[in-house]
Coordinates of C-alpha atoms in Angstrom, one line a residue:
X1 CA -9.8 -11.9 14.8
X2 CA -11.1 -9.1 12.3
X3 CA -8.4 -7.1 10.4
X4 CA -7.6 -4.6 7.2
X5 CA -4.4 -5.5 5.5
X6 CA -3.1 -1.4 4.0
X7 CA -1.9 -3.0 0.5
X8 CA -2.7 -5.0 -2.1
X9 CA -2.0 -5.7 -6.4
X10 CA -5.5 -8.1 -7.0
X11 CA -6.7 -5.1 -8.2
X12 CA -4.0 -4.5 -11.3
X13 CA -3.6 -8.3 -12.0
X14 CA -7.8 -9.0 -13.0
X15 CA -7.1 -5.5 -14.8
X16 CA -4.3 -7.5 -16.5
X17 CA -5.9 -11.2 -16.9
X18 CA -4.2 -13.0 -14.5
X19 CA -8.1 -13.9 -12.6
X20 CA -11.1 -13.2 -14.0
X21 CA -12.9 -11.7 -11.1
X22 CA -12.6 -9.9 -7.5
X23 CA -15.1 -11.5 -6.2
X24 CA -13.4 -15.1 -6.5
X25 CA -9.9 -16.4 -8.3
X26 CA -6.8 -18.5 -7.5
X27 CA -5.4 -15.2 -6.6
X28 CA -4.2 -15.0 -3.2
X29 CA -6.3 -12.4 -2.1
X30 CA -10.8 -12.3 -3.7
X31 CA -14.3 -11.5 -1.8
X32 CA -15.1 -14.7 -0.8
X33 CA -12.0 -15.2 1.5
X34 CA -12.0 -12.2 2.7
X35 CA -15.3 -11.7 4.1
X36 CA -14.4 -15.6 5.3
X37 CA -11.5 -15.3 7.2
X38 CA -12.2 -12.1 8.7
X39 CA -10.8 -9.0 6.7
X40 CA -12.8 -6.0 7.8
X41 CA -11.5 -4.1 5.0
X42 CA -8.8 -4.7 2.4
X43 CA -6.7 -1.5 0.4
X44 CA -7.2 -2.0 -3.2
X45 CA -4.0 -1.1 -5.2
X46 CA -4.8 0.1 -9.2
X47 CA -0.4 0.0 -9.6
X48 CA 0.4 0.6 -13.4
X49 CA 4.1 0.1 -14.5
X50 CA 4.1 3.1 -16.6
X51 CA 7.2 1.1 -18.1
X52 CA 5.1 -1.2 -20.5
X53 CA 3.6 1.9 -22.6
X54 CA 6.9 3.5 -23.4
X55 CA 7.8 1.3 -26.8
X56 CA 11.8 1.2 -27.4
X57 CA 12.1 2.5 -23.7
X58 CA 11.0 -0.9 -22.8
X59 CA 14.2 -2.5 -22.9
X60 CA 15.7 -2.4 -19.8
X61 CA 18.6 0.0 -18.8
X62 CA 22.5 -0.8 -20.0
X63 CA 23.6 -2.8 -16.8
X64 CA 20.3 -2.0 -14.6
X65 CA 19.7 -4.7 -12.2
X66 CA 16.5 -6.1 -12.4
X67 CA 16.6 -6.8 -8.6
X68 CA 16.5 -3.9 -7.5
X69 CA 12.6 -3.1 -8.1
X70 CA 11.4 -6.2 -7.8
X71 CA 9.4 -6.1 -10.8
X72 CA 12.0 -4.2 -13.5
X73 CA 14.4 -1.3 -14.1
X74 CA 14.6 2.4 -13.6
X75 CA 13.6 3.7 -16.2
X76 CA 11.8 7.2 -16.5
X77 CA 8.8 7.5 -18.6
X78 CA 8.3 10.4 -21.2
X79 CA 5.1 12.9 -20.1
X80 CA 2.6 11.3 -23.1
X81 CA 3.5 7.5 -21.5
X82 CA 2.0 9.1 -17.6
X83 CA -1.1 10.1 -19.8
X84 CA -1.8 6.5 -21.4
X85 CA -0.5 4.8 -17.3
X86 CA -3.3 7.6 -16.0
X87 CA -5.9 6.6 -18.2
X88 CA -5.3 2.8 -17.2
X89 CA -5.5 3.6 -13.4
X90 CA -9.3 4.9 -14.4
X91 CA -10.0 1.4 -15.5
X92 CA -9.4 0.1 -12.6
X93 CA -11.2 1.8 -11.0
X94 CA -13.9 1.3 -13.1
X95 CA -13.4 -2.7 -12.4
X96 CA -13.1 -2.1 -8.3
X97 CA -16.7 0.0 -8.2
X98 CA -18.8 -2.6 -11.1
X99 CA -17.8 -4.7 -8.1
X100 CA -20.0 -3.6 -5.6
X101 CA -22.7 -5.5 -4.2
X102 CA -25.0 -6.1 -1.2
X103 CA -21.8 -8.0 0.7
X104 CA -18.8 -5.5 -0.9
X105 CA -18.9 -1.3 -1.0
X106 CA -16.1 1.3 -1.6
X107 CA -15.3 3.4 0.9
X108 CA -15.5 6.8 0.4
X109 CA -16.0 9.0 3.8
X110 CA -15.0 8.7 7.8
X111 CA -18.8 7.2 7.9
X112 CA -18.5 4.9 5.6
X113 CA -15.3 3.6 7.8
X114 CA -17.0 4.0 10.9
X115 CA -20.5 2.7 10.3
X116 CA -21.4 1.6 7.2
X117 CA -20.0 -1.7 7.5
X118 CA -20.8 -2.5 10.6
X119 CA -24.4 -1.1 9.5
X120 CA -24.5 -3.8 6.3
X121 CA -23.8 -6.7 8.6
X122 CA -26.0 -9.6 8.1
X123 CA -26.9 -11.9 11.1
X124 CA -25.3 -15.1 10.6
X125 CA -22.1 -16.6 9.8
X126 CA -18.8 -15.5 8.3
X127 CA -20.0 -15.4 5.1
X128 CA -22.9 -13.1 5.9
X129 CA -20.2 -9.9 6.5
X130 CA -20.0 -7.0 3.8
X131 CA -16.3 -6.1 3.1
X132 CA -15.4 -3.1 2.4
X133 CA -12.6 -2.0 0.0
X134 CA -9.9 1.2 0.0
X135 CA -9.2 2.1 -3.6
X136 CA -6.3 3.4 -3.9
X137 CA -3.2 4.6 -6.5
X138 CA 0.7 3.0 -6.5
X139 CA 1.9 5.4 -8.7
X140 CA 1.7 9.6 -8.2
X141 CA 3.4 10.2 -11.2
X142 CA 0.6 9.1 -13.4
X143 CA -0.8 12.8 -12.1
X144 CA 2.0 14.7 -14.3
X145 CA 1.9 18.0 -12.9
X146 CA -2.4 18.1 -13.4
X147 CA -3.5 19.0 -10.0
X148 CA -6.9 18.2 -11.0
X149 CA -5.6 14.3 -11.9
X150 CA -5.9 14.5 -7.9
X151 CA -9.5 15.8 -7.5
X152 CA -10.7 13.5 -10.0
X153 CA -9.6 10.6 -8.4
X154 CA -10.7 11.8 -5.4
X155 CA -14.2 12.1 -6.0
X156 CA -13.8 8.8 -7.9
X157 CA -13.5 7.4 -3.6
X158 CA -9.8 6.9 -4.4
X159 CA -8.4 7.8 -0.9
X160 CA -4.5 6.9 -0.8
X161 CA -1.6 7.6 -3.1
X162 CA 1.7 6.1 -3.0
X163 CA 3.9 9.3 -4.2
X164 CA 6.0 7.1 -6.1
X165 CA 6.8 3.6 -7.6
X166 CA 10.3 3.0 -8.6
X167 CA 10.3 6.0 -11.1
X168 CA 11.1 9.8 -10.6
X169 CA 7.9 11.1 -11.4
X170 CA 6.7 14.5 -11.2
X171 CA 6.0 14.2 -7.0
X172 CA 9.7 12.9 -6.4
X173 CA 12.3 10.4 -7.1
X174 CA 12.2 6.3 -5.4
X175 CA 14.2 5.0 -3.2
X176 CA 17.5 4.0 -3.9
X177 CA 20.9 1.9 -3.7
X178 CA 22.2 5.1 -5.5
X179 CA 22.8 7.3 -2.4
X180 CA 21.9 10.4 -4.3
X181 CA 19.1 9.4 -5.8
X182 CA 17.8 8.7 -2.4
X183 CA 18.8 11.7 -0.6
X184 CA 16.2 13.6 -3.3
X185 CA 13.6 15.3 -1.8
X186 CA 10.0 16.2 -3.2
X187 CA 9.7 18.3 -6.0
X188 CA 7.8 21.6 -5.9
X189 CA 4.8 19.7 -7.5
X190 CA 5.2 16.7 -4.9
X191 CA 5.1 20.0 -2.0
X192 CA 1.9 21.0 -3.8
X193 CA 0.6 17.4 -4.3
X194 CA 0.9 16.8 -0.1
X195 CA -0.6 20.3 0.4
X196 CA -3.4 19.7 -1.7
X197 CA -4.0 15.8 -0.4
X198 CA -3.8 17.0 2.9
X199 CA -6.8 19.3 2.0
X200 CA -8.9 16.7 0.7
X201 CA -7.9 13.9 3.3
X202 CA -6.6 11.5 1.1
X203 CA -3.3 9.5 3.4
X204 CA 0.0 9.8 1.9
X205 CA 1.7 6.3 1.6
X206 CA 5.6 6.9 1.5
X207 CA 6.4 3.3 0.6
X208 CA 8.9 3.5 -2.7
X209 CA 10.1 6.9 -2.2
X210 CA 13.5 8.3 -1.2
X211 CA 14.0 9.2 2.2
X212 CA 14.9 13.0 1.5
X213 CA 11.1 12.4 0.0
X214 CA 10.4 10.9 3.4
X215 CA 12.2 13.4 5.5
X216 CA 9.9 16.1 3.3
X217 CA 6.7 14.6 4.3
X218 CA 7.3 14.3 7.6
X219 CA 8.2 18.2 7.3
X220 CA 5.3 19.1 5.6
X221 CA 2.3 17.1 5.8
X222 CA -0.4 18.4 8.6
X223 CA -1.4 14.7 8.5
X224 CA 0.1 11.3 9.6
X225 CA 1.6 9.5 6.6
X226 CA 1.9 5.4 6.3
X227 CA 4.5 3.7 4.8
X228 CA 1.6 1.2 3.4
X229 CA 3.8 -1.7 2.8
X230 CA 7.2 -1.3 4.1
X231 CA 9.2 -3.4 6.3
X232 CA 12.3 -2.3 8.8
X233 CA 16.0 -2.0 8.0
X234 CA 17.9 -2.7 10.8
X235 CA 16.6 -6.5 9.9
X236 CA 16.2 -6.4 5.6
X237 CA 18.9 -3.4 4.7
X238 CA 16.5 -3.6 1.1
X239 CA 16.3 0.7 0.6
X240 CA 12.4 -0.4 0.0
X241 CA 12.0 -0.4 4.1
X242 CA 12.8 1.9 7.0
X243 CA 15.9 2.9 9.0
X244 CA 15.1 2.4 12.8
X245 CA 15.7 7.1 12.6
X246 CA 11.9 6.9 10.2
X247 CA 10.1 4.7 12.4
X248 CA 10.3 6.4 14.7
X249 CA 9.9 9.7 13.5
X250 CA 6.5 8.1 12.0
X251 CA 5.4 7.4 14.5
X252 CA 6.4 11.1 16.7
X253 CA 4.0 11.8 13.6
X254 CA 0.8 9.7 14.4
X255 CA 1.9 7.3 11.1
X256 CA 2.0 4.0 10.5
X257 CA 4.1 0.8 8.5
X258 CA 2.5 -2.2 7.3
X259 CA 4.3 -5.2 7.3
X260 CA 5.3 -6.2 4.0
X261 CA 5.0 -10.6 3.4
X262 CA 7.6 -10.4 0.9
X263 CA 10.6 -12.4 1.4
X264 CA 13.6 -10.1 0.0
X265 CA 12.3 -7.0 2.0
X266 CA 11.8 -9.4 5.4
X267 CA 15.7 -11.1 5.3
X268 CA 18.7 -10.8 3.7
X269 CA 20.3 -12.6 0.6
X270 CA 21.4 -15.7 1.1
X271 CA 24.6 -16.6 -1.4
X272 CA 24.5 -16.1 -4.3
X273 CA 21.1 -18.0 -5.1
X274 CA 19.7 -14.5 -3.8
X275 CA 17.2 -14.0 -0.8
X276 CA 15.6 -17.2 0.8
X277 CA 11.8 -17.7 1.7
X278 CA 10.9 -16.5 5.0
X279 CA 8.9 -17.6 8.0
X280 CA 6.4 -17.0 9.6
X281 CA 9.1 -15.8 12.7
X282 CA 10.9 -13.1 10.2
X283 CA 7.0 -11.3 10.0
X284 CA 6.8 -11.4 14.1
X285 CA 11.3 -10.1 14.4
X286 CA 10.1 -7.1 12.3
X287 CA 6.4 -6.7 13.8
X288 CA 8.7 -6.6 16.8
X289 CA 10.8 -4.2 16.0
X290 CA 8.4 -1.8 14.1
X291 CA 6.7 -1.4 17.4
X292 CA 10.0 -0.4 19.5
X293 CA 11.0 1.9 16.7
X294 CA 7.6 3.9 16.0
X295 CA 5.0 2.3 18.9
X296 CA 2.5 0.1 19.5
X297 CA 0.5 3.0 18.6
X298 CA 2.3 2.8 14.3
X299 CA 2.6 -1.2 12.9
X300 CA 0.1 -2.1 10.8
X301 CA -0.5 -4.7 8.2
X302 CA 0.5 -4.2 4.6
X303 CA 1.1 -7.7 2.8
X304 CA 1.5 -6.8 -0.8
X305 CA -0.2 -9.6 -2.1
X306 CA -0.3 -10.2 -5.5
X307 CA 2.5 -7.7 -6.0
X308 CA 5.5 -10.7 -6.3
X309 CA 5.3 -14.4 -7.0
X310 CA 3.5 -16.6 -4.8
X311 CA 6.7 -18.3 -4.0
X312 CA 8.3 -15.4 -2.5
X313 CA 5.4 -15.6 0.6
X314 CA 6.9 -16.4 3.8
X315 CA 6.0 -20.4 4.2
X316 CA 2.7 -21.6 5.8
X317 CA 1.0 -18.4 3.4
X318 CA -0.5 -18.5 0.1
X319 CA -3.6 -15.7 0.5
X320 CA -5.6 -14.2 3.4
X321 CA -6.6 -17.9 3.8
X322 CA -4.1 -18.0 5.9
X323 CA -4.2 -14.9 7.9
X324 CA -5.2 -16.9 11.4
X325 CA -0.9 -18.3 11.2
X326 CA 0.0 -14.5 11.9
X327 CA -2.5 -14.3 15.3
X328 CA -1.2 -17.1 16.8
X329 CA 2.4 -16.8 15.3
X330 CA 2.8 -13.4 17.3
X331 CA 0.2 -14.7 20.3
X332 CA 3.1 -17.6 20.9
X333 CA 5.6 -14.9 20.5
X334 CA 4.0 -13.4 23.5
X335 CA 2.4 -10.0 21.6
X336 CA -0.7 -8.7 24.0
X337 CA -4.2 -9.2 22.9
X338 CA -4.7 -5.1 22.6
X339 CA -1.4 -5.0 21.0
X340 CA -2.3 -7.5 18.1
X341 CA -6.3 -6.2 17.4
X342 CA -4.4 -2.7 17.1
X343 CA -2.0 -4.3 14.6
X344 CA -5.0 -5.6 12.8
X345 CA -6.8 -3.2 12.6
X346 CA -6.9 -0.8 15.3
X347 CA -4.3 1.2 14.3
X348 CA -5.2 1.7 10.3
X349 CA -8.2 2.4 11.8
X350 CA -7.3 6.1 13.8
X351 CA -5.0 6.9 11.0
X352 CA -8.3 6.9 8.7
X353 CA -10.7 8.9 10.6
X354 CA -7.7 11.3 11.5
X355 CA -7.1 12.2 7.8
X356 CA -10.5 12.0 6.4
X357 CA -11.7 14.0 9.5
X358 CA -8.8 16.6 8.0
X359 CA -11.4 17.4 4.6
X360 CA -14.2 18.3 6.9
X361 CA -11.6 21.3 9.2
X362 CA -10.6 22.6 5.6
X363 CA -14.3 23.2 4.4

């Protein structure tokens, strides 16, 4: 089964020094295993936690709950911190570009996504296949109110931006258990970013965004949007997940949601011990619910591999080498081959074509 995953944090882990190479490493994702296990393309996030540059502000906010984010408390960085985070993103882009060879290419336009991989495939076993990489930025705050940075990222082959991470930024507010924060919409600069991303043909990603920001994107984007790594809130009430109403709106917009493999987004906490490890059946359960609400054209993969500790992955999955187990579980659940193909790659390819095509319409 050929597949495309809309989100992993592998590139950031390598940049931080937690692995040496994108080609081969001990993380959940590397290029060798992607090729060997059927991946057509992998979205690689340039993830930055701006708080890492905040000096004294690095201390947790009084009363903050680390479980809110999974990676740290919501502490608003200063403007100079966003500039340092942007520098980090550019370094990650450079790191990914340096890994390109005859078996790995960073995709930048419609023609490459439709034909480039096929043309570069060599005859013989799976090891000879060329894997495509799509660069993304997970934290739109690095724009720091400068729309020209969006243009620069596009020139450097970034094709998706996750508008927020876990902090308020120049675009909008993050998901939150605070109803007031969750209701906040996009800021004026956020509206400008949505418009310019539509013109450039960049994919707008609403994972991590407040509900108010989500609805602003639904209303104002002229192109389909994605929630690259979010699940069904009706099955797991974490605010990072999407409500049934949001899933329906996403599907009606022509967008997609990528099912996330993080156990805390797949099942509810079990007592004081926190969330227990999810199972393959939990992934299937979310895929079914997301399909029921958004439609079979609107569900994809957004594993979030290397975005959290491996122990928080579902039982039976520790990396891309185990993706076949998901296809087997979906078949056993009665999901048809045609539906599985859409989930695996068909739906995300459609959105790539539609959004990347939009650039031609604006020329």
